[in-house]
CSV table of C-alpha atoms and ligand atoms in Angstrom, one decimal:
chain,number,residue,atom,x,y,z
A,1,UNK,CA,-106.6,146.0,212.8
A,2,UNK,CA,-103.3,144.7,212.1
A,3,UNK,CA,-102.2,144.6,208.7
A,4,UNK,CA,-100.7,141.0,207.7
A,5,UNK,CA,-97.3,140.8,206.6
A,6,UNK,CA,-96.4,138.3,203.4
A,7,UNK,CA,-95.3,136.0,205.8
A,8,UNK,CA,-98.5,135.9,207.7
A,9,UNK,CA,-100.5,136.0,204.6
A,10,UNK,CA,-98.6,132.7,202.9
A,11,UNK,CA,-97.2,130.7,205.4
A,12,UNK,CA,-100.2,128.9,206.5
A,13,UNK,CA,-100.8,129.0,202.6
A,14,UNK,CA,-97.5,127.4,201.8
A,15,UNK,CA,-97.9,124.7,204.5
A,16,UNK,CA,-101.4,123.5,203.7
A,17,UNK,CA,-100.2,123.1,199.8
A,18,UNK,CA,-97.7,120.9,201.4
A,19,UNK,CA,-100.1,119.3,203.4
A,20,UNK,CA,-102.3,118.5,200.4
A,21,UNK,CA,-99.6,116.9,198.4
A,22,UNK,CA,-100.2,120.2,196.0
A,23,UNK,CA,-96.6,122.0,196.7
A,24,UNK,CA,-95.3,122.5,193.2
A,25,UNK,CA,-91.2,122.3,193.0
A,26,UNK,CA,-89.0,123.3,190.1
A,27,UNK,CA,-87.3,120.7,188.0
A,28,UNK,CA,-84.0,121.3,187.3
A,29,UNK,CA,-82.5,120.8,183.7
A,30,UNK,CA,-78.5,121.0,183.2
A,31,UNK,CA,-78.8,119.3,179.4
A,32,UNK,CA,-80.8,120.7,176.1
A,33,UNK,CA,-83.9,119.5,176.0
A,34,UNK,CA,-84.7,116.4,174.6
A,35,UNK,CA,-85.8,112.7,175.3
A,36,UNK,CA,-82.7,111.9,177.5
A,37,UNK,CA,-82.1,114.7,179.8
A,38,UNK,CA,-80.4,115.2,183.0
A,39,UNK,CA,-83.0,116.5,185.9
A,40,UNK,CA,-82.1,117.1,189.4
A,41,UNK,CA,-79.0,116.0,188.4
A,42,UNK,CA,-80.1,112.6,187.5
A,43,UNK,CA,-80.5,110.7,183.5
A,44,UNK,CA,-84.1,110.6,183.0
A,45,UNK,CA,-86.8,110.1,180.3
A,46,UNK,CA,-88.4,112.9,179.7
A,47,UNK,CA,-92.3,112.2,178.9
A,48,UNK,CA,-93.8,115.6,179.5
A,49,UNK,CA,-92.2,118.2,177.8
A,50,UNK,CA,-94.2,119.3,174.7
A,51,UNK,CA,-91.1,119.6,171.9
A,52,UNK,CA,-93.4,117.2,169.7
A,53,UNK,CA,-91.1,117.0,166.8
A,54,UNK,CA,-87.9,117.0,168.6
A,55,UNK,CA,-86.9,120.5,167.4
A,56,UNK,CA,-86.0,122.5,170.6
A,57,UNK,CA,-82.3,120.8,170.3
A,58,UNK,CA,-82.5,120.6,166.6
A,59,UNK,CA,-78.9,121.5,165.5
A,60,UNK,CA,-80.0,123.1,162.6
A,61,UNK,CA,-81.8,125.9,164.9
A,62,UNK,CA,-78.4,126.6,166.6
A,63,UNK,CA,-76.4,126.5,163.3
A,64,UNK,CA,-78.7,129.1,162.0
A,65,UNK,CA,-78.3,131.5,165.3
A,66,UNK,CA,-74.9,131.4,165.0
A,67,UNK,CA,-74.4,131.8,161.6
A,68,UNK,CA,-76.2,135.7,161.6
A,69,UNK,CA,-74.3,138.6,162.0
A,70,UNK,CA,-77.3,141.2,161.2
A,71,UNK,CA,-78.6,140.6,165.0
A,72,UNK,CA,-77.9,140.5,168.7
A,73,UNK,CA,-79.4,138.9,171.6
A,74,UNK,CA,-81.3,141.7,172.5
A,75,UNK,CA,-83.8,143.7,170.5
A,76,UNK,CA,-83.4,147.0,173.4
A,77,UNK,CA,-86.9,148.2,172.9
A,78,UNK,CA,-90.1,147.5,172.3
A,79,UNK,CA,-91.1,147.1,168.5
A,80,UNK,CA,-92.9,150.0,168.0
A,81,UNK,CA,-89.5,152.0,169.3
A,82,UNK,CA,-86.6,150.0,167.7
A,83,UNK,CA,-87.1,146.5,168.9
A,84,UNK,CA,-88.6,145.3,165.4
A,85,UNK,CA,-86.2,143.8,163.6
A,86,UNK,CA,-85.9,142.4,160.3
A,87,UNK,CA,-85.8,138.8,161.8
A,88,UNK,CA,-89.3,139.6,163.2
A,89,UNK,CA,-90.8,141.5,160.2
A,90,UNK,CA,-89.8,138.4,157.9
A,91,UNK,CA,-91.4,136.0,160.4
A,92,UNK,CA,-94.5,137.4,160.2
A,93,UNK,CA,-94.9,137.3,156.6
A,94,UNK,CA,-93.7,133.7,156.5
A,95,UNK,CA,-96.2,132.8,159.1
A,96,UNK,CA,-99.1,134.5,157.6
A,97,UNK,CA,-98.1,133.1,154.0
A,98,UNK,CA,-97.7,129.4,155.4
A,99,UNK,CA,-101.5,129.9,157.2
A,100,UNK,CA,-103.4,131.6,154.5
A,101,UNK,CA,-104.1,134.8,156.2
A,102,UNK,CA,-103.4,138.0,156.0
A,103,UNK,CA,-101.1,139.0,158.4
A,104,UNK,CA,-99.7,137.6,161.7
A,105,UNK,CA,-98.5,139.7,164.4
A,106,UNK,CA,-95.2,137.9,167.0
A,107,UNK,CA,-96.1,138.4,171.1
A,108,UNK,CA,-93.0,137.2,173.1
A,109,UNK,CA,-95.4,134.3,175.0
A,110,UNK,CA,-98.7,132.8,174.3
A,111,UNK,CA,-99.9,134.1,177.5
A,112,UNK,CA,-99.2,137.4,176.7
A,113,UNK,CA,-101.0,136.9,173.2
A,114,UNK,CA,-104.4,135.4,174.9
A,115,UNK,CA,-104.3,138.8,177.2
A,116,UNK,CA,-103.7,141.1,174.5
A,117,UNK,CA,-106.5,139.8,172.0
A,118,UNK,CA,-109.3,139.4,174.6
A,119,UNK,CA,-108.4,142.5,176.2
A,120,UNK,CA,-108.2,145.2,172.9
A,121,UNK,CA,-111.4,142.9,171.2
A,122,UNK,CA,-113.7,142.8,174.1
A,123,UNK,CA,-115.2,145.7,176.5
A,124,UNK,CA,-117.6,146.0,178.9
A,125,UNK,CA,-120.7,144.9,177.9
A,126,UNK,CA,-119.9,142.6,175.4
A,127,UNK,CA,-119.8,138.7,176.0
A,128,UNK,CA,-116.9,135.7,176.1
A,129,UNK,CA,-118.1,132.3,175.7
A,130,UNK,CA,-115.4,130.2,176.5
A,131,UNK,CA,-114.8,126.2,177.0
A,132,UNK,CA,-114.9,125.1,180.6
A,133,UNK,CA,-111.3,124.1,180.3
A,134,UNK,CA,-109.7,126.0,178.1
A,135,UNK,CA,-106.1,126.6,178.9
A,136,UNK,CA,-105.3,129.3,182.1
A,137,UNK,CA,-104.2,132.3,179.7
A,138,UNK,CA,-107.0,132.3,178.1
A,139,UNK,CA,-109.7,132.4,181.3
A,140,UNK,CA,-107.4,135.2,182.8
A,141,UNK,CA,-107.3,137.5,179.2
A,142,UNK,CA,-111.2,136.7,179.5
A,143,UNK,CA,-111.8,138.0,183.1
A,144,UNK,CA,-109.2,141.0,182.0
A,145,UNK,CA,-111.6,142.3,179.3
A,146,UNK,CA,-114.3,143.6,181.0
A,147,UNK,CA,-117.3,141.7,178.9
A,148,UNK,CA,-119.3,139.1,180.6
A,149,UNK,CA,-117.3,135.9,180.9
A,150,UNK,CA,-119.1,132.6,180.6
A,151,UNK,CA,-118.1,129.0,180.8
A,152,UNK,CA,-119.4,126.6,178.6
A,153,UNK,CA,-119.3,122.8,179.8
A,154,UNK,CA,-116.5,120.9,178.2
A,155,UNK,CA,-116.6,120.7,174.3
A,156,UNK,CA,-120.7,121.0,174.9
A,157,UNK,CA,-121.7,123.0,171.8
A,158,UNK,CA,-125.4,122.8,172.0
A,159,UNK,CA,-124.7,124.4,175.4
A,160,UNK,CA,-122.8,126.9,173.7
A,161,UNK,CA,-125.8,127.2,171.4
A,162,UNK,CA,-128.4,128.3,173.9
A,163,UNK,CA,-125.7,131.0,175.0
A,164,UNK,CA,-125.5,132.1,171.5
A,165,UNK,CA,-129.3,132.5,171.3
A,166,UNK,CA,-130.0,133.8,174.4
A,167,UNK,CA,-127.5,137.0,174.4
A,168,UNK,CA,-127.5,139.5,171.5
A,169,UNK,CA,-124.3,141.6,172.6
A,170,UNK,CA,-121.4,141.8,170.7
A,171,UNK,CA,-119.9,138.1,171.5
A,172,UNK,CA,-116.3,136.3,170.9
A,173,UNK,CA,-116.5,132.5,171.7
A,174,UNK,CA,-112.8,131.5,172.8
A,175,UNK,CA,-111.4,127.9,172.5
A,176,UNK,CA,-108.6,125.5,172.6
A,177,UNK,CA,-108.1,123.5,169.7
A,178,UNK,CA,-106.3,121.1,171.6
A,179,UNK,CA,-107.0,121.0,174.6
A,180,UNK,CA,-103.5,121.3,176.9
A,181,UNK,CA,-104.8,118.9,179.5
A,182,UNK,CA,-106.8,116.4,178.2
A,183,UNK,CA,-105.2,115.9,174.4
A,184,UNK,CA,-109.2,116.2,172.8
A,185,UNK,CA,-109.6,118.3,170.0
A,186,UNK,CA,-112.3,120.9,169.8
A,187,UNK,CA,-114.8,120.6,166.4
A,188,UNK,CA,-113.6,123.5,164.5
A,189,UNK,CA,-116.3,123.3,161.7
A,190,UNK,CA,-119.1,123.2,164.1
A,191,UNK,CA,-118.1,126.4,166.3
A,192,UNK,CA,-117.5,128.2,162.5
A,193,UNK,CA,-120.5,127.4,161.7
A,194,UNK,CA,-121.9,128.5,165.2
A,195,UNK,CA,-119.9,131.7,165.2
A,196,UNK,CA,-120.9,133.0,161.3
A,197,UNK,CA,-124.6,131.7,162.5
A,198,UNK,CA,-124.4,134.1,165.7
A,199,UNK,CA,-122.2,136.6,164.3
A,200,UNK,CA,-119.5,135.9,167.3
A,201,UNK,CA,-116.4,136.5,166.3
A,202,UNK,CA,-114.2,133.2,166.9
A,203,UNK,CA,-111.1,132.8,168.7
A,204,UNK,CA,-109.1,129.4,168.6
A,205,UNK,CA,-105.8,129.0,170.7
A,206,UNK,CA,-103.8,126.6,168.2
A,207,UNK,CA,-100.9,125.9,171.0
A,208,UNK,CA,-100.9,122.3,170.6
A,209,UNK,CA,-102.3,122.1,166.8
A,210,UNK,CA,-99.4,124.2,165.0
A,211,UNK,CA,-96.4,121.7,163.8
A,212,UNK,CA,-98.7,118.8,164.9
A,213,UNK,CA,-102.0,118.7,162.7
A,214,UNK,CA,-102.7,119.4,159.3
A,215,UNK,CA,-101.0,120.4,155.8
A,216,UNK,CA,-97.4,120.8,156.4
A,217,UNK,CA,-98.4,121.5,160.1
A,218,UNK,CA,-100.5,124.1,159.4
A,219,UNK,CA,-102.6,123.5,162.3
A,220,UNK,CA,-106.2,122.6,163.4
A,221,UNK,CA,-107.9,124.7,160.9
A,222,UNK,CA,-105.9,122.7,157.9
A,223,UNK,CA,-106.5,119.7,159.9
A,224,UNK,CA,-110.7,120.3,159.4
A,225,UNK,CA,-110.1,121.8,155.9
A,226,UNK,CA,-110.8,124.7,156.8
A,227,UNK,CA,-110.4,128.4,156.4
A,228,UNK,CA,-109.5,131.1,158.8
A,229,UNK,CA,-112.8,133.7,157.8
A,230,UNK,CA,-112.2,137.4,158.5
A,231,UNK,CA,-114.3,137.6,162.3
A,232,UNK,CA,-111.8,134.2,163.3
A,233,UNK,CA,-108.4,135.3,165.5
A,234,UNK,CA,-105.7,132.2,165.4
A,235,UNK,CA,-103.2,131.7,167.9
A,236,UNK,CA,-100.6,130.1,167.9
A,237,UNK,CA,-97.2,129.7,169.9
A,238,UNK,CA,-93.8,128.5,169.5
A,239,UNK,CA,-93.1,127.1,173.0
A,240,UNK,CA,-94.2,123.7,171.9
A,241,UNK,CA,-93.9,122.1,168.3
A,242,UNK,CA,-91.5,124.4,167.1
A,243,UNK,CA,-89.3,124.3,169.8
A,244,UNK,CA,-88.7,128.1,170.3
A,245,UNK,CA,-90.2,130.5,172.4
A,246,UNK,CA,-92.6,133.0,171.9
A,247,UNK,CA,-96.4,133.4,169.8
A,248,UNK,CA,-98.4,135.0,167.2
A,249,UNK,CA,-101.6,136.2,166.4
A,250,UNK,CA,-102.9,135.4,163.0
A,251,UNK,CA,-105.7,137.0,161.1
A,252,UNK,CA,-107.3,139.5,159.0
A,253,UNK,CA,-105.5,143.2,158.4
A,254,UNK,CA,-107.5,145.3,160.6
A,255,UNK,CA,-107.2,142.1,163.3
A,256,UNK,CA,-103.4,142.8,163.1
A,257,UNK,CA,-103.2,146.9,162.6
A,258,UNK,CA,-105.7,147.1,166.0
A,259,UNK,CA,-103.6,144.8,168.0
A,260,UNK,CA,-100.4,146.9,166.5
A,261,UNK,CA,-102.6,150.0,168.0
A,262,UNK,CA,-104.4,149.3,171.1
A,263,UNK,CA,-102.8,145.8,172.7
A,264,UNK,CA,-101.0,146.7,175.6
A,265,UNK,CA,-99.3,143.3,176.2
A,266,UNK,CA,-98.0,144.2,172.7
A,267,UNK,CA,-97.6,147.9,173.1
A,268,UNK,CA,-95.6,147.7,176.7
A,269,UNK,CA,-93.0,145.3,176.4
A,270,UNK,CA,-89.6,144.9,175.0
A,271,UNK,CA,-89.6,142.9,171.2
A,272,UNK,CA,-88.7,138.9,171.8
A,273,UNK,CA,-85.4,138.5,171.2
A,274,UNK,CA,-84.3,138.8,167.4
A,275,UNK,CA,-82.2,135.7,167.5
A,276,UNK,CA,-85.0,134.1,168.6
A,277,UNK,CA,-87.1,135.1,165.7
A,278,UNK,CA,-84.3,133.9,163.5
A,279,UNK,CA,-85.0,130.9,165.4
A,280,UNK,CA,-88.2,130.9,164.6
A,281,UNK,CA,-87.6,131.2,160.8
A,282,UNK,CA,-85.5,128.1,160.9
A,283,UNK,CA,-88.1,126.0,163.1
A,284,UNK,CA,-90.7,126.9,160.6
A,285,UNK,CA,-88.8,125.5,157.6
A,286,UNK,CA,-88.6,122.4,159.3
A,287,UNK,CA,-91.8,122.0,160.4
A,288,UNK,CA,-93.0,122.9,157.0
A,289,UNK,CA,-90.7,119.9,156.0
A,290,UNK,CA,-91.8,118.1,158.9
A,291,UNK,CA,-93.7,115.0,157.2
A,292,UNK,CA,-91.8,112.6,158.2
A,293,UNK,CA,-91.2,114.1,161.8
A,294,UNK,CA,-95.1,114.2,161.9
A,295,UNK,CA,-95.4,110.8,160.8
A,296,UNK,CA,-93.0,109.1,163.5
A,297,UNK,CA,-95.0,111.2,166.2
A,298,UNK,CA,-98.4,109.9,165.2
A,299,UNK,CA,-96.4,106.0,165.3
A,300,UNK,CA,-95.2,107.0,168.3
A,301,UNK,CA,-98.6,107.8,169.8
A,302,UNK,CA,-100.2,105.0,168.7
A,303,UNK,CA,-97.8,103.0,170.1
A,304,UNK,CA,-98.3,104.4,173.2
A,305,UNK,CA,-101.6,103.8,173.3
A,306,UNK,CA,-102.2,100.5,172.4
A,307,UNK,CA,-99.8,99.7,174.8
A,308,UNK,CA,-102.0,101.9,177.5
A,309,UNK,CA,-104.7,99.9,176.5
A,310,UNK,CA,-103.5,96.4,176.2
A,311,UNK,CA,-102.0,97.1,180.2
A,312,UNK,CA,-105.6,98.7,180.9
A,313,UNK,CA,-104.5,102.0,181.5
A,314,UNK,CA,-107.1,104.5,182.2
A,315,UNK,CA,-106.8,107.0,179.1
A,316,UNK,CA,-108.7,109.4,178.0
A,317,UNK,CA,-110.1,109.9,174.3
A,318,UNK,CA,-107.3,111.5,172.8
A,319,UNK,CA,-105.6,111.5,169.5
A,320,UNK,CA,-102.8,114.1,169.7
A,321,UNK,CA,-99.4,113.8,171.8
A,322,UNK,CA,-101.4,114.5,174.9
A,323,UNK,CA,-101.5,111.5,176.6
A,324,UNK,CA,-103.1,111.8,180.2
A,325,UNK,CA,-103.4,109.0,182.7
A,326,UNK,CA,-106.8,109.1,185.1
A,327,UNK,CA,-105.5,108.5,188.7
A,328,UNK,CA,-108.1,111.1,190.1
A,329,UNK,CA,-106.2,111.6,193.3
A,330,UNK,CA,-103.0,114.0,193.8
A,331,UNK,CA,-101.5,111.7,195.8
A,332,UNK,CA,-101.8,108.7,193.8
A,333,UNK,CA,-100.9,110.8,190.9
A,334,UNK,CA,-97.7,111.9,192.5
A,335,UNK,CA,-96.7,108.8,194.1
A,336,UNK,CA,-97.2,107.2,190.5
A,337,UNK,CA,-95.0,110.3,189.1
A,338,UNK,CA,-92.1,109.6,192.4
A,339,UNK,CA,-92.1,105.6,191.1
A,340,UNK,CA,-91.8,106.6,188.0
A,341,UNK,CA,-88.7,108.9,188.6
A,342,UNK,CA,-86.6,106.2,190.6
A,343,UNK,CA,-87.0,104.3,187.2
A,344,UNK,CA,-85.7,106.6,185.3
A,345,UNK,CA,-89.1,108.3,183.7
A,346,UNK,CA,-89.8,112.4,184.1
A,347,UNK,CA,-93.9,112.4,183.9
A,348,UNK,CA,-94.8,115.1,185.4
A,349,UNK,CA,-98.0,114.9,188.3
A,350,UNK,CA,-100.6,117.4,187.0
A,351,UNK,CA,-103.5,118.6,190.0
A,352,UNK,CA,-105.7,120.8,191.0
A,353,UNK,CA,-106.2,123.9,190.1
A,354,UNK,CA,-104.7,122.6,186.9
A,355,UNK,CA,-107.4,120.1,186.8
A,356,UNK,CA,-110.3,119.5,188.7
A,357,UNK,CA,-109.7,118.8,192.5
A,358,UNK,CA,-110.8,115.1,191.5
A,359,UNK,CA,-109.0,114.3,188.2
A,360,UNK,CA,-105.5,114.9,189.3
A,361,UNK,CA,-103.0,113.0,186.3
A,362,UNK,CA,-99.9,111.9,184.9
A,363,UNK,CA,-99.8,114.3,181.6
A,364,UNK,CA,-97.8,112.1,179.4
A,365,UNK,CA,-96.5,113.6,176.5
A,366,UNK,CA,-95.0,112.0,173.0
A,367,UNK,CA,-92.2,113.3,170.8
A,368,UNK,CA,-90.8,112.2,167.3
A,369,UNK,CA,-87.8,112.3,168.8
A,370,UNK,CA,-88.9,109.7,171.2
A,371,UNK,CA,-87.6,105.9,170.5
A,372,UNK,CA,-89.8,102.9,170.1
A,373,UNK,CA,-87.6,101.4,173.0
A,374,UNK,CA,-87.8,104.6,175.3
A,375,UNK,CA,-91.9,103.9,174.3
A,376,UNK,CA,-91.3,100.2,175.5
A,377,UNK,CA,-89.8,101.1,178.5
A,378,UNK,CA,-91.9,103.6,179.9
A,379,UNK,CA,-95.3,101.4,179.5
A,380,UNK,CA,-93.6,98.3,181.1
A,381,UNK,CA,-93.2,100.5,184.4
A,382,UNK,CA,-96.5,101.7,184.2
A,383,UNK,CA,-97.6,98.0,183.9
A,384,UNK,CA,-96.0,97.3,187.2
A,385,UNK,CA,-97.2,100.5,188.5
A,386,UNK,CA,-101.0,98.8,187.9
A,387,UNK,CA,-100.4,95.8,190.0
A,388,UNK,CA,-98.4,98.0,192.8
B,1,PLP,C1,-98.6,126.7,176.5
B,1,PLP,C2,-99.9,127.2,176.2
B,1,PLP,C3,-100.1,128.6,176.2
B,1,PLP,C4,-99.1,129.6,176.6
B,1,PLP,O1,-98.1,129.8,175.7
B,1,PLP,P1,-96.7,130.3,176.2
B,1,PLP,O2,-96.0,130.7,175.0
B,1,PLP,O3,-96.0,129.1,176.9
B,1,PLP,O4,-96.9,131.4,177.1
B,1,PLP,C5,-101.3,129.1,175.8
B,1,PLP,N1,-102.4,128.3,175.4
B,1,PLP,C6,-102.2,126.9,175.5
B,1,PLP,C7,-103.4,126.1,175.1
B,1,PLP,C8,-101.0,126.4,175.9
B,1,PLP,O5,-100.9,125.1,175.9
């Protein structure tokens, strides 16, 4: 038999993504990030990005980069060679001091974080329980692990339940805490409870709760009042409130000292970049400080939304910066999304297999730094959009 070449392999692959109105193109930026930005060389609104306090351009970030003399770009290793530099050291301790916990250990993306925990925690023969749609990196780190992987329907916690009940290997249930695509928010007291009940250890990927929810942006754990207990593993990532790059882990000592051990996607890669831990340092001050920040987000969300509703947009239950429009089919989603652009307005289409085949979506997303005008603007196009 012949053996296919890439091209044979993708080509017909590449054309029927096309065909489907699924083929996924690159945006180009040429300005920082923030709500005005130039993309594909054109001045647009940006409504998708998730820098939901504003801080990926914040001037105080770059001031303190430049400032530092005690790093360079590079760390030149990984950090158990000579890549862990002070910068990184000091960020951990800040972050675990800010959450409560004991220690936090940095990853250079959340990805690589949701591999690493799920693949040195779990081994064959053991059991994940995870939410039908949690976010990608943390279904891949699942099937990576060797345990049993099994979905549990959307937020369904009696489901989860019967799971729980009906298995007695050594289980880790793994959720979002807000959920990347739909904006919900996962009940945090509930799967505690369910875990310490079971004796599952708990995993919650904090992505879009750190800098948003809770005390001084704690997260969703602050947000429920509630503790991170020694068998819970918090993650959380830098890529989106704090307007950095990068993620930790957060939890108890041994947690920290096995992932330092036995996590390859910690072990075999070069440090994050020391200026970006500096970074880091800086965003967390101001998210820290971030009341106000937090407070013109939440106005700017419900602004948003009961706009949506007075125009009859078809929302979904969501409280967070997450905003998704229901459209259901990738066209209409991206025709919606094209319209959109010529106006000015970057929402970015979201379809299958980021969602379900039938509940394609504009993902709109809110930022402090938004205006009440940009706000305005945006949800008198979609009005037109409903009549189109
Ligand atoms: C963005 C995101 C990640 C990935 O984090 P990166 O640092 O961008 O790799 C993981 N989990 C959730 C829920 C996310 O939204």
């Amino acid at each position: 038999m012949m053996k296919p070449t890439i091209a044979t392999r993708f080509q017909a692959r590449l054309d029927e993504r096309r065909a489907q109105s699924l083929y996924r193109q690159r945006p180009l930026a040429l300005s920082p990030q923030q709500p005005i930005m130039q993309i594909n060389g054109l001045p647009m609104v940006n409504f998708c990005s998730n820098d939901y306090l504003g801080l990926a351009s914040d001037p105080r970030i770059k001031a303190a980069v430049c400032a530092d003399n005690s790093a360079g770009w590079g760390a030149g290793a990984a950090h158990l060679v000579t890549g862990h530099h002070l910068h990184h050291h000091l960020l951990e301790d800040e972050l675990a001091d800010w959450l409560g916990v004991e220690r936090c250990l940095l990853f250079s993306t959340g990805y690589m974080a949701n591999l690493a925990v799920q693949q040195t925690l779990m081994q064959t023969g053991d059991l994940i329980l995870g939410d039908k749609l949690n976010h990608a990196s943390l279904i891949d780190g699942a099937r990576a692990s060797g345990a049993d992987f099994k979905r549990y329907p959307h937020l369904d916690l009696a489901a989860l339940g019967r799971r729980l009940v009906a298995s007695n290997q050594p289980t880790l249930i793994v959720s979002d805490s807000v959920f990347s695509m739909d904006g919900d928010l996962a009940d945090l007291v509930s799967l505690q409870n369910l875990a310490k009940t079971h004796q599952a250890w708990l995993m919650i990927d904090d992505a879009h709760g750190v800098g948003v929810l809770g005390e001084q942006g704690r997260g969703s754990f602050s947000h429920y009042g509630l503790a991170i207990s020694a068998d819970t593993i918090l993650v959380g990532t830098f890529g989106k409130a704090f307007g950095t790059t990068g993620a930790f882990v957060a939890g108890s000592t041994v947690l920290i000292e096995s992932l330092i051990q036995f996590a390859r996607p910690f072990i075999y890669t070069t440090a994050m970049s020391p200026m970006n831990a500096l970074a880091t340092r800086e965003a967390l001050k101001l998210v820290k400080q971030g009341n106000d920040l937090r407070a013109q987000l939440q106005a700017n969300i419900l602004q948003f939304r009961e706009g949506a509703q007075q125009i009859g947009l078809n929302l979904l239950d969501s409280a967070s910066p997450i905003q998704p429009v229901i459209l259901h089919q990738a066209d209409t989603a991206l025709a919606w999304s094209e319209a959109l652009k010529q106006k000015g307005f970057w929402v970015a289409a979201i379809r299958y297999p980021t969602v379900a085949k039938n509940q394609a979506r504009l993902r709109i997303t809110l930022s402090a730094a938004h205006s009440a005008e940009q706000i305005e603007d945006l949800l008198q196009v979609l009005n037109d959009l409903m009549v189109w």
